């Protein structure tokens, strides 16, 4: 079999890239190792930057987002029992974020791909990339016990942090940057009305808490917990009691509790690999970078990479611009590192660190008072939260 682009992975990165390329008349095949049900079963954040929403509209799945997505014009921070509104729209000249679960983004992209008839191989085994430094790379995989081979012009490694693509780049060529954060997030999903109409990022002496939502009837909450904690140490009642202790009394009083639909503990990691390309292999999304969820950047940075790769491949096929191919990594990494910076900044601003010195704590307190108490501070938080502009590919 032959195609123009083979995409490894049918998560948000792979599906979004596949849809944009298909809509641009660039044939592509997605190779996914799991089943569609498994891919849809992953619970992930869904705070979409305005640029991400625009890209999803370009992919043709804007209708349900526009109908069901919740546009948030602001976000709240909470520290020292003070609630600080960050007026995103006012501070950024009109930009907002949209609350729309990643699972729904994935579902919509899957449906769009099925409608357009582009090929996706689910349940693929032993996926291997070959000859990525040549001008005819190929991918081999197993389907129903048979070894299959697809020749292509380019491979997009959209296979997440534990995928095969990044490992295809020789270790001597890869430069990896990582920080493991000394705590985790205990998350709970419940069919209860959100405690607040906007998200609340709360610093508390007992630890960070986040009040988020999936809809007007489905809430998502997080608590900072030590890495040693296990989820079965946290029955629902204990979770709700601890969340109430980290909120002001008026919010705690109106918190609607209920049975958890999902509850899990996630570690926090910052990670980037450079370069994000190797010959005709391009890494996209979690295959190349991971952020702590504090800045809600995971899905948005994946969309950022897709934006650049889609535009570069369109310029190559439609205008013969082969010169842009070698610039993908630079375009993508500029925005990735700014997303990493903001995610680390938000994590440091709002979490307590057990190894902090008294001076460190004073610095954190001053940071909160400055960034959340000045126009300049609020503006920098707002413009990063709604998403920095994409660089024009030219
Ligand atoms: N072969 C084929 N598919 C693979 C392989 C492989 N060897 N390894 C992994 N995959 C698939 C996974 O099953 C998954 O469906 O690649 C897909 C990668 O999807 P994600 O991990 O969701 O990564 P990405 O599409 O970049 O989306 C990033 O997901 O993890 C969140 O916070 C992150 O919101 C961000 C988004
Ligand atoms: C979520 O709703 O899961 C969520 C929202 C904002 C974040 C992280 C997670 O920063």
XYZ file of C-alpha atoms and ligand atoms in Angstrom:
440
model
C 0.000 0.000 0.000
C 1.098 3.614 -0.609
C -0.111 6.956 0.711
C 1.258 10.462 1.168
C 1.386 10.626 4.991
C 1.237 7.785 7.523
C 0.045 8.971 10.926
C 0.942 6.820 13.939
C -1.725 7.202 16.623
C -5.452 8.021 16.560
C -5.536 10.328 19.569
C -6.372 14.027 19.197
C -3.065 14.810 17.422
C -3.362 12.052 14.832
C -7.066 12.501 14.170
C -6.844 16.289 13.863
C -3.842 16.139 11.542
C -5.504 13.395 9.482
C -8.711 15.417 9.069
C -6.925 18.643 8.098
C -4.740 16.791 5.568
C -7.739 14.957 4.117
C -9.658 18.212 3.769
C -6.604 19.615 1.942
C -6.637 16.688 -0.495
C -3.553 15.034 1.017
C -4.163 11.279 1.405
C -3.179 9.782 4.760
C -3.590 6.561 6.741
C -3.743 6.403 10.558
C -2.268 3.378 12.335
C -3.573 2.967 15.910
C -2.685 0.143 18.262
C -5.788 0.332 20.461
C -9.498 -0.014 19.692
C -11.696 3.066 19.143
C -13.483 2.328 22.420
C -10.182 2.312 24.313
C -9.110 5.605 22.779
C -12.459 7.175 23.701
C -12.242 5.808 27.230
C -9.393 8.096 28.256
C -10.544 10.914 30.583
C -8.633 14.061 29.709
C -8.943 17.818 30.228
C -10.845 19.920 27.745
C -9.930 23.572 27.975
C -9.565 24.714 24.374
C -7.599 27.823 23.436
C -9.276 30.060 20.868
C -6.675 29.014 18.285
C -7.442 25.361 18.933
C -11.172 25.939 18.445
C -10.424 27.683 15.120
C -8.321 24.737 13.992
C -11.094 22.295 14.932
C -13.506 24.400 12.893
C -11.048 24.186 9.962
C -11.157 20.412 10.409
C -14.932 20.576 10.046
C -15.974 19.643 13.586
C -16.858 23.091 14.886
C -20.628 22.560 14.869
C -20.959 20.598 18.145
C -18.247 22.633 19.844
C -20.157 25.816 18.980
C -23.439 24.218 20.122
C -22.265 22.443 23.292
C -18.929 24.009 24.225
C -18.986 26.409 27.175
C -17.224 29.686 26.335
C -15.441 31.012 29.399
C -14.626 34.715 29.417
C -12.637 34.502 32.621
C -11.018 32.255 35.197
C -10.588 32.642 38.961
C -7.594 32.276 41.248
C -7.903 31.787 44.973
C -5.246 32.388 47.622
C -5.198 33.732 51.171
C -9.010 33.249 51.093
C -9.222 35.905 48.329
C -10.931 35.201 45.019
C -9.129 36.971 42.155
C -10.964 37.084 38.812
C -8.813 37.073 35.664
C -10.895 38.692 32.953
C -9.475 36.781 29.987
C -11.531 38.501 27.313
C -10.843 42.031 28.555
C -7.143 41.415 29.150
C -6.524 39.840 25.734
C -8.602 42.027 23.456
C -11.443 39.526 23.104
C -9.954 36.023 23.412
C -11.645 33.315 25.508
C -11.318 29.601 26.195
C -13.915 26.920 25.514
C -14.717 24.072 27.884
C -15.275 20.982 25.728
C -13.955 17.604 26.887
C -11.042 16.043 24.989
C -13.062 12.854 24.755
C -15.708 14.793 22.793
C -13.026 16.299 20.523
C -11.762 12.783 19.835
C -15.290 11.464 19.284
C -16.085 14.261 16.805
C -12.821 13.725 14.909
C -13.409 9.977 14.743
C -16.910 10.571 13.342
C -15.582 13.058 10.770
C -12.937 10.581 9.634
C -15.501 7.820 9.333
C -17.750 10.106 7.271
C -14.974 11.036 4.849
C -13.850 7.413 4.444
C -10.165 8.009 5.210
C -8.442 4.810 6.384
C -7.713 4.133 10.051
C -6.228 0.804 11.133
C -7.219 0.046 14.732
C -5.682 -2.779 16.745
C -2.397 -2.578 14.805
C 0.427 -4.639 16.330
C 4.197 -4.290 16.224
C 4.216 -0.920 14.472
C 7.669 -0.117 13.097
C 9.026 2.898 11.226
C 11.628 2.396 8.482
C 13.962 4.554 6.361
C 12.852 7.825 7.914
C 16.047 9.495 6.623
C 15.232 8.490 3.030
C 12.682 10.090 0.703
C 10.570 6.894 0.771
C 10.008 6.009 4.408
C 7.563 3.258 5.280
C 5.662 1.809 8.203
C 5.099 -1.886 8.894
C 2.539 -3.316 11.307
C 0.483 -6.405 12.042
C -3.237 -6.577 11.327
C -5.199 -9.780 11.967
C -1.883 -11.649 12.262
C -0.664 -10.481 8.834
C 2.417 -8.268 8.405
C 1.491 -5.140 6.433
C 3.586 -2.357 4.863
C 2.692 1.202 3.852
C 5.088 3.300 1.752
C 4.719 7.054 2.117
C 6.332 10.465 1.730
C 6.178 11.398 5.417
C 5.443 9.859 8.829
C 3.710 11.841 11.589
C 4.494 10.376 15.010
C 1.279 11.155 16.909
C 1.640 8.143 19.201
C 1.904 9.846 22.560
C 4.541 9.720 25.269
C 4.785 5.930 25.283
C 4.724 5.505 21.533
C 7.294 4.116 19.128
C 8.035 7.208 17.027
C 10.270 9.209 19.384
C 12.400 6.119 19.956
C 13.042 5.982 16.218
C 15.213 9.082 16.569
C 18.679 7.816 17.613
C 19.464 8.487 21.279
C 22.649 10.290 20.219
C 20.520 12.711 18.194
C 17.796 13.303 20.786
C 18.116 16.026 23.432
C 15.633 15.374 26.247
C 14.571 17.835 28.935
C 12.488 16.691 31.903
C 11.211 17.718 35.297
C 9.204 15.367 37.518
C 7.082 17.352 39.976
C 7.116 16.153 43.649
C 3.354 15.650 43.936
C 0.360 14.285 42.014
C -3.184 15.356 41.181
C -6.076 13.318 42.544
C -8.928 13.927 40.084
C -12.630 13.178 40.501
C -15.387 13.341 37.874
C -19.028 13.553 39.044
C -22.432 14.275 37.583
C -22.911 17.301 39.834
C -23.358 20.962 38.866
C -20.037 22.871 38.970
C -19.448 24.814 42.176
C -18.668 27.939 40.139
C -19.450 29.105 36.621
C -15.745 29.683 35.905
C -12.745 27.496 36.751
C -11.073 28.132 40.112
C -7.332 27.540 40.621
C -6.833 27.540 44.394
C -3.648 27.734 46.454
C -4.158 26.545 50.029
C -1.813 25.660 52.875
C -3.194 22.106 52.652
C -2.388 21.986 48.937
C -3.593 23.039 45.508
C -7.195 22.466 44.401
C -8.843 22.986 41.011
C -12.573 23.319 40.402
C -13.317 22.562 36.744
C -16.182 21.238 34.683
C -17.208 19.258 31.598
C -20.713 20.729 31.266
C -23.331 22.509 33.389
C -24.158 19.148 34.974
C -20.761 17.416 35.112
C -17.894 18.618 37.325
C -14.184 17.811 37.473
C -12.176 18.506 40.629
C -8.505 17.988 41.502
C -6.533 17.940 44.739
C -2.737 18.101 45.070
C -1.650 14.927 46.899
C 1.742 13.431 47.814
C 3.126 10.976 45.239
C 2.860 8.260 47.888
C -0.968 8.434 47.896
C -3.051 5.642 46.365
C -6.506 6.300 44.929
C -8.116 3.593 47.098
C -7.045 5.667 50.137
C -9.506 8.292 48.921
C -13.149 7.237 49.165
C -15.472 9.859 47.689
C -16.443 11.236 51.094
C -12.803 11.895 52.014
C -12.259 13.654 48.689
C -15.227 15.972 49.153
C -14.291 16.809 52.739
C -10.728 17.693 51.723
C -11.906 19.790 48.798
C -14.214 21.742 51.108
C -11.288 22.380 53.480
C -9.338 23.970 50.610
C -12.208 26.277 49.580
C -13.643 29.376 51.315
C -16.691 28.600 53.436
C -19.202 30.143 50.993
C -17.956 27.959 48.136
C -17.663 24.894 50.361
C -21.253 25.432 51.476
C -22.573 25.396 47.925
C -20.424 22.511 46.677
C -22.717 19.737 45.400
C -21.099 16.371 46.102
C -21.960 13.036 44.551
C -20.749 9.616 43.433
C -17.503 9.628 41.477
C -17.786 8.494 37.853
C -13.999 8.388 37.652
C -11.264 8.965 40.211
C -7.512 8.681 39.638
C -4.124 10.048 40.631
C -1.850 11.429 37.905
C 1.823 12.353 38.352
C 2.965 15.720 36.980
C 5.733 15.784 34.420
C 7.366 18.422 32.195
C 9.144 16.942 29.194
C 10.407 18.057 25.774
C 12.476 16.250 23.165
C 14.503 18.143 20.578
C 14.476 18.053 17.647
C 10.838 17.215 16.873
C 11.761 15.799 13.481
C 14.205 13.279 12.005
C 14.401 13.020 8.243
C 10.818 12.573 7.096
C 9.501 11.721 10.575
C 7.717 14.527 12.425
C 6.799 14.199 16.121
C 3.470 15.731 17.172
C 1.807 16.259 20.556
C 2.568 14.025 23.536
C 5.073 12.063 21.421
C 7.339 15.106 21.765
C 6.285 16.911 24.927
C 4.368 16.651 28.183
C 3.178 19.446 30.459
C 1.786 19.436 34.007
C -1.990 20.014 33.644
C -1.912 23.254 35.662
C -1.886 25.413 32.548
C -4.385 23.274 30.568
C -1.861 23.146 27.700
C -1.598 19.432 26.814
C -4.251 19.280 24.104
C -3.560 22.848 22.974
C 0.145 22.215 22.385
C -0.767 19.092 20.407
C -3.060 21.269 18.276
C -0.230 23.799 17.940
C 2.094 21.166 16.461
C -0.685 19.980 14.147
C -1.231 23.545 12.939
C 2.413 23.903 11.900
C 2.791 20.449 10.331
C -0.487 20.779 8.423
C 0.502 24.170 6.972
C 4.010 22.984 6.085
C 2.711 19.846 4.329
C 0.082 21.873 2.467
C 2.799 24.290 1.282
C 4.905 21.303 0.192
C 2.183 19.545 -1.791
C 0.328 22.594 -3.085
C 3.195 25.062 -3.693
C 6.282 22.829 -3.881
C 7.740 24.488 -0.758
C 10.192 21.758 0.292
C 12.264 24.414 2.126
C 9.683 24.574 4.923
C 9.996 20.860 5.812
C 13.216 21.362 7.780
C 11.663 24.240 9.768
C 8.833 22.294 11.427
C 10.763 21.571 14.613
C 11.755 25.217 15.086
C 8.200 26.463 14.517
C 6.709 23.870 16.870
C 9.325 24.111 19.629
C 9.078 27.888 19.957
C 5.450 27.587 21.042
C 5.990 24.304 22.930
C 8.645 25.860 25.177
C 6.394 28.869 25.870
C 3.632 26.425 26.828
C 6.059 24.509 29.047
C 7.109 27.776 30.657
C 3.546 28.798 31.460
C 2.639 25.343 32.763
C 5.693 25.300 35.055
C 4.978 28.888 36.149
C 1.364 28.033 37.098
C 2.478 24.859 38.890
C 5.110 26.716 40.886
C 2.756 29.598 41.664
C -0.035 27.467 43.119
C 1.439 24.342 44.723
C 3.233 23.891 48.021
C 6.613 22.170 47.828
C 7.686 20.124 50.843
C 11.345 21.075 50.266
C 10.681 24.823 50.046
C 12.862 26.976 52.301
C 11.211 29.863 54.215
C 12.729 32.164 51.589
C 11.225 30.074 48.766
C 7.800 30.388 50.400
C 8.175 34.155 50.667
C 9.076 34.296 46.983
C 5.975 32.244 46.094
C 3.750 34.488 48.221
C 5.211 37.588 46.580
C 4.724 36.011 43.146
C 1.034 35.419 43.876
C 0.552 38.953 45.137
C 2.392 40.438 42.157
C 0.999 38.357 39.272
C -2.558 38.378 40.639
C -2.395 41.912 41.950
C -1.068 43.860 38.984
C -2.387 44.605 35.501
C 0.864 43.386 33.998
C 0.727 40.161 35.993
C -2.919 39.474 35.177
C -2.284 40.252 31.505
C 0.585 37.802 31.198
C -1.483 35.061 32.822
C -4.453 35.825 30.570
C -2.552 35.935 27.268
C -0.830 32.642 27.991
C -4.000 30.965 29.242
C -6.061 31.821 26.129
C -3.101 30.823 23.951
C -0.281 32.811 22.387
C -0.669 33.559 18.686
C 0.573 31.079 16.085
C 3.561 32.200 14.056
C 2.742 32.568 10.363
C 4.331 29.786 8.309
C 6.065 31.530 5.410
N 1.445 2.250 17.423
C 0.238 2.803 17.127
N -0.427 3.643 17.960
C 0.166 3.925 19.141
C 1.432 3.392 19.520
C 2.072 2.520 18.591
N 3.270 1.982 18.859
N 1.742 3.878 20.754
C 0.725 4.667 21.132
N -0.229 4.697 20.186
C -1.480 5.440 20.197
C -2.169 5.444 21.556
O -2.979 4.277 21.702
C -3.009 6.721 21.482
O -4.301 6.457 20.958
O -1.210 6.806 19.933
C -2.233 7.611 20.517
C -1.592 8.799 21.224
O -2.640 9.634 21.747
P -2.380 10.593 23.017
O -1.523 9.883 24.003
O -3.702 11.137 23.448
O -1.471 11.780 22.445
P -1.901 12.982 21.497
O -2.772 12.532 20.394
O -0.646 13.714 21.200
O -2.835 13.913 22.416
C -2.294 14.718 23.406
O -3.621 13.718 25.069
O -2.447 12.854 26.851
C -3.240 13.893 26.460
O -2.664 15.780 27.766
C -2.493 15.170 26.522
O -4.338 16.433 25.945
C -3.115 15.932 25.439
C -3.403 14.929 24.375
C -9.905 19.651 33.554
O -11.067 20.098 33.439
O -9.646 18.423 33.557
C -8.763 20.640 33.702
C -9.020 21.997 33.546
C -7.972 22.906 33.668
C -6.701 22.442 33.956
C -6.447 21.076 34.103
C -7.481 20.167 33.978
O -5.683 23.348 34.087
